[in-house]
Coordinates of N, CA and C in Angstrom, one line a residue:
X14 N -51.1 84.6 -58.6 CA -51.5 83.8 -59.8 C -51.1 84.6 -61.1
X15 N -51.3 85.9 -61.1 CA -51.0 86.7 -62.2 C -49.5 86.7 -62.5
X16 N -48.7 86.6 -61.4 CA -47.3 86.6 -61.6 C -46.8 85.4 -62.3
X17 N -47.4 84.2 -62.1 CA -47.0 83.0 -62.7 C -47.7 82.9 -64.1
X18 N -48.9 83.4 -64.3 CA -49.7 83.2 -65.5 C -50.1 84.6 -66.0
X19 N -49.3 85.4 -66.6 CA -49.6 86.7 -67.1 C -50.6 86.7 -68.2
X20 N -50.8 85.5 -68.9 CA -51.7 85.5 -70.0 C -53.2 85.6 -69.6
X21 N -53.4 85.6 -68.3 CA -54.8 85.8 -67.8 C -55.3 87.2 -68.3
X22 N -54.3 88.1 -68.4 CA -54.6 89.5 -68.9 C -55.2 89.4 -70.3
X23 N -54.9 88.4 -71.1 CA -55.5 88.3 -72.4 C -57.0 88.0 -72.3
X24 N -57.4 87.2 -71.4 CA -58.8 86.9 -71.2 C -59.5 88.1 -70.6
X25 N -58.9 88.8 -69.6 CA -59.5 89.9 -69.0 C -59.7 91.0 -70.0
X26 N -58.9 91.1 -71.0 CA -59.1 92.1 -72.1 C -60.1 91.7 -73.1
X27 N -60.1 90.4 -73.4 CA -61.0 89.8 -74.4 C -62.5 90.0 -74.0
X28 N -62.8 89.8 -72.8 CA -64.2 89.9 -72.4 C -64.8 91.3 -72.6
X29 N -64.1 92.4 -72.1 CA -64.7 93.7 -72.4 C -64.7 94.0 -73.9
X30 N -63.7 93.6 -74.7 CA -63.8 93.8 -76.1 C -64.9 93.1 -76.8
X31 N -65.2 91.9 -76.3 CA -66.4 91.1 -76.9 C -67.7 91.8 -76.6
X32 N -67.8 92.3 -75.3 CA -69.0 93.0 -74.9 C -69.2 94.3 -75.7
X33 N -68.1 95.0 -75.9 CA -68.1 96.3 -76.6 C -68.4 96.0 -78.1
X34 N -68.0 94.9 -78.6 CA -68.3 94.5 -80.0 C -69.8 94.2 -80.2
X35 N -70.4 93.7 -79.2 CA -71.8 93.4 -79.3 C -72.7 94.7 -79.4
X36 N -72.2 95.8 -78.7 CA -72.9 97.0 -78.7 C -72.4 98.1 -79.7
X37 N -71.4 97.7 -80.5 CA -70.8 98.7 -81.4 C -71.7 98.8 -82.6
X38 N -71.6 99.9 -83.2 CA -72.4 100.2 -84.4 C -71.8 99.6 -85.6
X39 N -72.5 98.8 -86.4 CA -72.0 98.3 -87.7 C -72.1 99.2 -88.8
X40 N -72.6 100.4 -88.5 CA -72.7 101.5 -89.6 C -71.4 102.2 -89.8
X41 N -70.4 102.0 -88.9 CA -69.1 102.6 -89.0 C -68.1 101.5 -89.4
X42 N -67.3 101.7 -90.4 CA -66.4 100.7 -90.9 C -65.1 101.3 -91.2
X43 N -64.1 100.4 -91.4 CA -62.7 100.9 -91.6 C -62.3 100.2 -92.9
X44 N -61.8 101.0 -93.8 CA -61.2 100.5 -95.1 C -59.7 100.5 -94.9
X45 N -59.1 99.3 -95.1 CA -57.6 99.2 -95.1 C -57.2 98.9 -96.5
X46 N -56.4 99.7 -97.1 CA -55.9 99.5 -98.4 C -54.5 99.0 -98.4
X47 N -54.3 97.9 -99.1 CA -53.0 97.3 -99.1 C -52.7 97.0 -100.6
X48 N -51.8 97.8 -101.2 CA -51.5 97.8 -102.6 C -52.8 98.0 -103.4
X49 N -53.3 97.0 -104.1 CA -54.5 97.2 -104.9 C -55.7 96.5 -104.3
X50 N -55.6 96.1 -103.0 CA -56.6 95.3 -102.3 C -57.2 96.2 -101.2
X51 N -58.5 96.2 -101.1 CA -59.1 97.0 -100.0 C -60.0 96.1 -99.1
X52 N -59.7 96.2 -97.8 CA -60.4 95.4 -96.9 C -61.4 96.3 -96.1
X53 N -62.7 96.0 -96.2 CA -63.7 96.8 -95.5 C -64.2 96.0 -94.3
X54 N -64.0 96.5 -93.1 CA -64.4 95.8 -91.9 C -65.2 96.7 -91.0
X55 N -66.4 96.2 -90.5 CA -67.2 97.0 -89.6 C -66.5 97.0 -88.2
X56 N -66.6 98.2 -87.5 CA -65.9 98.3 -86.2 C -66.4 97.3 -85.2
X57 N -67.7 96.9 -85.3 CA -68.1 95.8 -84.4 C -67.4 94.5 -84.6
X58 N -67.2 94.2 -85.9 CA -66.5 93.0 -86.2 C -65.0 93.1 -85.8
X59 N -64.4 94.3 -85.9 CA -63.0 94.4 -85.5 C -62.9 94.1 -84.0
X60 N -63.8 94.6 -83.2 CA -63.8 94.4 -81.8 C -64.0 92.9 -81.5
X61 N -65.0 92.3 -82.2 CA -65.2 90.8 -82.0 C -64.0 90.0 -82.4
X62 N -63.4 90.3 -83.6 CA -62.3 89.6 -84.0 C -61.1 89.7 -83.1
X63 N -60.9 90.9 -82.5 CA -59.8 91.2 -81.5 C -60.1 90.4 -80.3
X64 N -61.3 90.3 -79.8 CA -61.6 89.5 -78.6 C -61.4 88.0 -78.9
X65 N -61.8 87.6 -80.1 CA -61.6 86.2 -80.4 C -60.1 85.8 -80.5
X66 N -59.3 86.7 -81.1 CA -57.9 86.5 -81.2 C -57.2 86.5 -79.8
X67 N -57.6 87.4 -78.9 CA -57.1 87.3 -77.5 C -57.5 86.1 -76.8
X68 N -58.8 85.7 -77.0 CA -59.3 84.5 -76.3 C -58.5 83.2 -76.9
X69 N -58.3 83.2 -78.2 CA -57.5 82.1 -78.7 C -56.1 82.0 -78.2
X70 N -55.5 83.2 -78.1 CA -54.1 83.2 -77.5 C -54.1 82.8 -76.0
X71 N -55.2 83.1 -75.3 CA -55.3 82.7 -73.9 C -55.4 81.2 -73.9
X72 N -56.2 80.6 -74.8 CA -56.3 79.1 -74.8 C -55.0 78.4 -75.1
X73 N -54.2 79.0 -76.1 CA -52.9 78.4 -76.5 C -52.0 78.5 -75.3
X74 N -52.0 79.7 -74.6 CA -51.1 79.8 -73.4 C -51.5 78.9 -72.3
X75 N -52.8 78.6 -72.1 CA -53.2 77.6 -71.1 C -52.7 76.2 -71.5
X76 N -52.8 75.9 -72.7 CA -52.4 74.6 -73.2 C -50.9 74.4 -73.1
X77 N -50.1 75.4 -73.3 CA -48.7 75.3 -73.4 C -47.9 75.9 -72.2
X78 N -48.6 76.2 -71.2 CA -48.0 76.8 -70.0 C -46.9 76.0 -69.4
X79 N -47.0 74.7 -69.4 CA -45.9 73.9 -68.8 C -44.7 73.7 -69.7
X80 N -44.9 74.0 -71.0 CA -43.8 73.8 -71.9 C -43.0 75.1 -72.1
X81 N -43.6 76.3 -71.9 CA -42.9 77.5 -72.2 C -41.6 77.7 -71.5
X82 N -40.7 78.3 -72.1 CA -39.3 78.4 -71.6 C -39.1 79.4 -70.5
X83 N -39.7 80.6 -70.6 CA -39.4 81.6 -69.6 C -40.7 82.4 -69.3
X84 N -40.8 82.7 -68.0 CA -42.0 83.5 -67.6 C -41.8 85.0 -68.1
X85 N -40.6 85.4 -68.2 CA -40.3 86.8 -68.7 C -40.7 86.9 -70.1
X86 N -40.5 85.9 -70.9 CA -40.9 85.9 -72.3 C -42.4 85.8 -72.4
X87 N -43.1 85.1 -71.5 CA -44.5 85.1 -71.5 C -45.1 86.5 -71.2
X88 N -44.5 87.2 -70.2 CA -44.9 88.5 -69.9 C -44.7 89.4 -71.1
X89 N -43.5 89.3 -71.8 CA -43.3 90.1 -73.0 C -44.3 89.9 -74.1
X90 N -44.6 88.6 -74.3 CA -45.6 88.3 -75.4 C -47.0 88.8 -75.0
X91 N -47.4 88.6 -73.8 CA -48.7 89.1 -73.3 C -48.8 90.6 -73.4
X92 N -47.9 91.3 -72.8 CA -48.0 92.8 -72.8 C -47.8 93.4 -74.2
X93 N -46.9 92.8 -75.0 CA -46.7 93.3 -76.4 C -47.9 93.1 -77.2
X94 N -48.5 91.9 -77.1 CA -49.8 91.7 -77.8 C -50.9 92.6 -77.4
X95 N -51.1 92.8 -76.1 CA -52.1 93.7 -75.6 C -51.9 95.1 -76.1
X96 N -50.7 95.6 -76.0 CA -50.4 97.0 -76.4 C -50.6 97.2 -77.8
X97 N -50.2 96.3 -78.7 CA -50.4 96.4 -80.1 C -51.9 96.3 -80.5
X98 N -52.6 95.4 -80.0 CA -54.0 95.2 -80.3 C -54.8 96.5 -79.8
X99 N -54.5 96.9 -78.6 CA -55.2 98.1 -78.1 C -54.8 99.3 -78.9
X100 N -53.6 99.4 -79.3 CA -53.2 100.6 -80.1 C -53.9 100.6 -81.4
X101 N -54.0 99.5 -82.1 CA -54.6 99.4 -83.4 C -56.1 99.8 -83.2
X102 N -56.8 99.2 -82.2 CA -58.2 99.6 -81.9 C -58.4 101.0 -81.7
X103 N -57.5 101.6 -80.8 CA -57.6 103.0 -80.5 C -57.3 103.9 -81.8
X104 N -56.3 103.5 -82.5 CA -55.9 104.3 -83.7 C -56.9 104.3 -84.8
X105 N -57.5 103.1 -85.0 CA -58.6 103.0 -86.0 C -59.8 103.7 -85.6
X106 N -60.1 103.8 -84.3 CA -61.2 104.5 -83.8 C -61.0 106.0 -83.9
X107 N -59.8 106.5 -83.7 CA -59.5 107.9 -83.7 C -59.4 108.5 -85.1
X108 N -58.9 107.7 -86.0 CA -58.7 108.1 -87.4 C -59.4 107.3 -88.4
X109 N -60.8 107.2 -88.3 CA -61.5 106.4 -89.3 C -61.6 107.1 -90.7
X110 N -61.6 108.4 -90.7 CA -61.7 109.1 -91.9 C -60.4 109.0 -92.7
X111 N -59.3 108.9 -92.1 CA -58.0 108.8 -92.8 C -57.9 107.4 -93.4
X112 N -58.6 106.4 -92.9 CA -58.5 105.0 -93.4 C -59.6 104.8 -94.5
X113 N -60.6 105.6 -94.5 CA -61.7 105.4 -95.4 C -61.4 105.8 -96.8
X114 N -62.3 105.6 -97.7 CA -62.0 105.8 -99.1 C -62.4 107.2 -99.5
X115 N -62.3 108.2 -98.6 CA -62.5 109.6 -99.0 C -61.3 110.1 -99.8
X116 N -61.4 110.0 -101.0 CA -60.3 110.4 -101.9 C -60.2 111.9 -101.9
X117 N -59.1 112.5 -102.0 CA -59.0 114.0 -102.0 C -59.4 114.6 -103.3
X118 N -59.8 115.8 -103.3 CA -60.2 116.5 -104.5 C -58.9 116.8 -105.3
X119 N -58.9 117.0 -106.6 CA -57.7 117.3 -107.3 C -56.8 118.4 -106.8
X120 N -57.4 119.4 -106.2 CA -56.6 120.5 -105.7 C -56.0 120.4 -104.4
X121 N -56.5 119.4 -103.6 CA -56.0 119.2 -102.2 C -55.1 118.0 -102.1
X122 N -54.0 118.1 -101.5 CA -53.0 117.0 -101.4 C -52.9 116.5 -99.9
X123 N -53.3 117.2 -98.9 CA -53.1 116.8 -97.5 C -53.9 115.5 -97.2
X124 N -55.2 115.4 -97.5 CA -55.9 114.1 -97.1 C -55.2 112.9 -97.7
X125 N -54.7 112.9 -98.9 CA -54.0 111.7 -99.4 C -52.8 111.4 -98.6
X126 N -52.1 112.4 -98.1 CA -50.9 112.2 -97.2 C -51.4 111.6 -95.9
X127 N -52.5 112.1 -95.4 CA -53.0 111.5 -94.1 C -53.4 110.1 -94.3
X128 N -54.0 109.8 -95.4 CA -54.5 108.4 -95.7 C -53.3 107.5 -95.8
X129 N -52.2 107.9 -96.4 CA -51.0 107.0 -96.6 C -50.4 106.8 -95.2
X130 N -50.3 107.9 -94.4 CA -49.7 107.8 -93.1 C -50.5 106.8 -92.2
X131 N -51.8 107.0 -92.1 CA -52.7 106.2 -91.3 C -52.7 104.8 -91.7
X132 N -52.7 104.5 -93.0 CA -52.7 103.2 -93.5 C -51.4 102.5 -93.2
X133 N -50.3 103.3 -93.3 CA -49.0 102.7 -93.0 C -48.9 102.4 -91.5
X134 N -49.4 103.2 -90.6 CA -49.4 102.9 -89.2 C -50.1 101.6 -88.9
X135 N -51.3 101.5 -89.5 CA -52.1 100.3 -89.2 C -51.4 99.0 -89.8
X136 N -50.9 99.1 -91.0 CA -50.2 97.9 -91.6 C -49.0 97.6 -90.8
X137 N -48.2 98.6 -90.4 CA -47.0 98.3 -89.6 C -47.3 97.7 -88.2
X138 N -48.4 98.2 -87.6 CA -48.8 97.6 -86.3 C -49.2 96.2 -86.5
X139 N -49.9 95.9 -87.5 CA -50.3 94.5 -87.7 C -49.1 93.6 -88.0
X140 N -48.1 94.1 -88.7 CA -46.9 93.4 -88.9 C -46.1 93.2 -87.6
X141 N -46.1 94.2 -86.7 CA -45.5 94.1 -85.4 C -46.2 93.0 -84.6
X142 N -47.6 92.9 -84.7 CA -48.3 91.9 -84.0 C -48.0 90.5 -84.5
X143 N -47.8 90.4 -85.8 CA -47.4 89.1 -86.4 C -46.0 88.7 -85.8
X144 N -45.1 89.7 -85.8 CA -43.7 89.4 -85.3 C -43.7 89.0 -83.8
X145 N -44.6 89.6 -83.0 CA -44.7 89.2 -81.6 C -45.2 87.8 -81.5
X146 N -46.1 87.4 -82.4 CA -46.6 86.0 -82.4 C -45.5 85.0 -82.8
X147 N -44.6 85.4 -83.7 CA -43.5 84.6 -84.1 C -42.5 84.4 -82.9
X148 N -42.4 85.5 -82.1 CA -41.6 85.4 -80.9 C -42.2 84.3 -80.0
X149 N -43.5 84.3 -79.9 CA -44.1 83.3 -79.0 C -43.9 81.9 -79.5
X150 N -43.9 81.7 -80.8 CA -43.7 80.4 -81.4 C -42.2 80.0 -81.1
X151 N -41.3 80.9 -81.3 CA -39.9 80.6 -80.9 C -39.8 80.3 -79.4
X152 N -40.5 81.0 -78.6 CA -40.5 80.8 -77.1 C -41.0 79.4 -76.9
X153 N -42.0 79.0 -77.5 CA -42.6 77.6 -77.4 C -41.6 76.6 -77.9
X154 N -41.0 76.8 -79.0 CA -40.1 75.8 -79.5 C -38.8 75.6 -78.6
X155 N -38.3 76.7 -78.1 CA -37.2 76.6 -77.2 C -37.6 75.9 -75.9
X156 N -38.7 76.1 -75.4 CA -39.2 75.4 -74.2 C -39.4 74.0 -74.5
X157 N -39.9 73.6 -75.6 CA -40.1 72.2 -76.0 C -38.8 71.5 -76.2
X158 N -37.8 72.2 -76.8 CA -36.5 71.6 -76.9 C -35.9 71.4 -75.6
X159 N -36.0 72.4 -74.7 CA -35.4 72.2 -73.3 C -36.0 71.1 -72.6
X160 N -37.3 71.0 -72.7 CA -38.0 69.9 -72.0 C -37.7 68.5 -72.5
X161 N -37.5 68.4 -73.8 CA -37.1 67.1 -74.4 C -35.7 66.7 -74.0
X162 N -34.8 67.7 -74.0 CA -33.4 67.4 -73.7 C -33.3 67.1 -72.2
X163 N -34.1 67.7 -71.4 CA -34.1 67.4 -69.9 C -34.6 66.0 -69.6
X164 N -35.6 65.6 -70.3 CA -36.2 64.2 -70.1 C -35.2 63.2 -70.7
X165 N -34.5 63.5 -71.8 CA -33.6 62.5 -72.3 C -32.4 62.4 -71.4
X166 N -31.9 63.4 -70.7 CA -30.8 63.3 -69.8 C -31.2 62.6 -68.5
X167 N -32.4 62.7 -68.1 CA -32.9 62.0 -66.9 C -33.0 60.5 -67.2
X168 N -33.4 60.1 -68.4 CA -33.6 58.7 -68.7 C -32.3 58.0 -69.0
X169 N -31.3 58.7 -69.4 CA -30.0 58.0 -69.7 C -29.3 57.6 -68.5

C-alpha cells in the first residue's frame, strides 16, 4: 500500500508532530527576519502548523490520487516535502539563538554573521518547500491533461 500511495508518510509524520506540538513549550519562540519584517512564532505553534500543513497535503493527495501523472513524482514530492519540513524543524530547534533578536554588541561581529546565515538557511528552506509544492501542482496539471486527452481519444 505504501508503494502505491507514498503520501501516507505525510500523515504518519503529521500525527507525531501534532502530539509534540501539544506538549511543546510556548515560552520558546523563533524570530524570522525578512527584510524589515519580523515574524515571531512559538515553537509549539510551528509544530502544530507543520502538522496541519502535512495533514492538508495528505488530504490533497488522497483527493487527487487518481489524477496524478506518475508515482515516482508522488514519491519525490512526498519525500522532498518531509525532508525539508523536518530539516527546518530540526534547524530552528538547534539554532534558536541565531534566529532570535539577540543583537550583537558593538565590538562583536560574529553573532550578526551567525544570525544572517541561520536566517538565510531558514528562508531558503522555505523557498525550497514552496518550489516542491509548485512541482506537485505541475504534476497534478500534467496528470489532469493526460487524463482528459485519454478520455477524448476514447470517445472519438
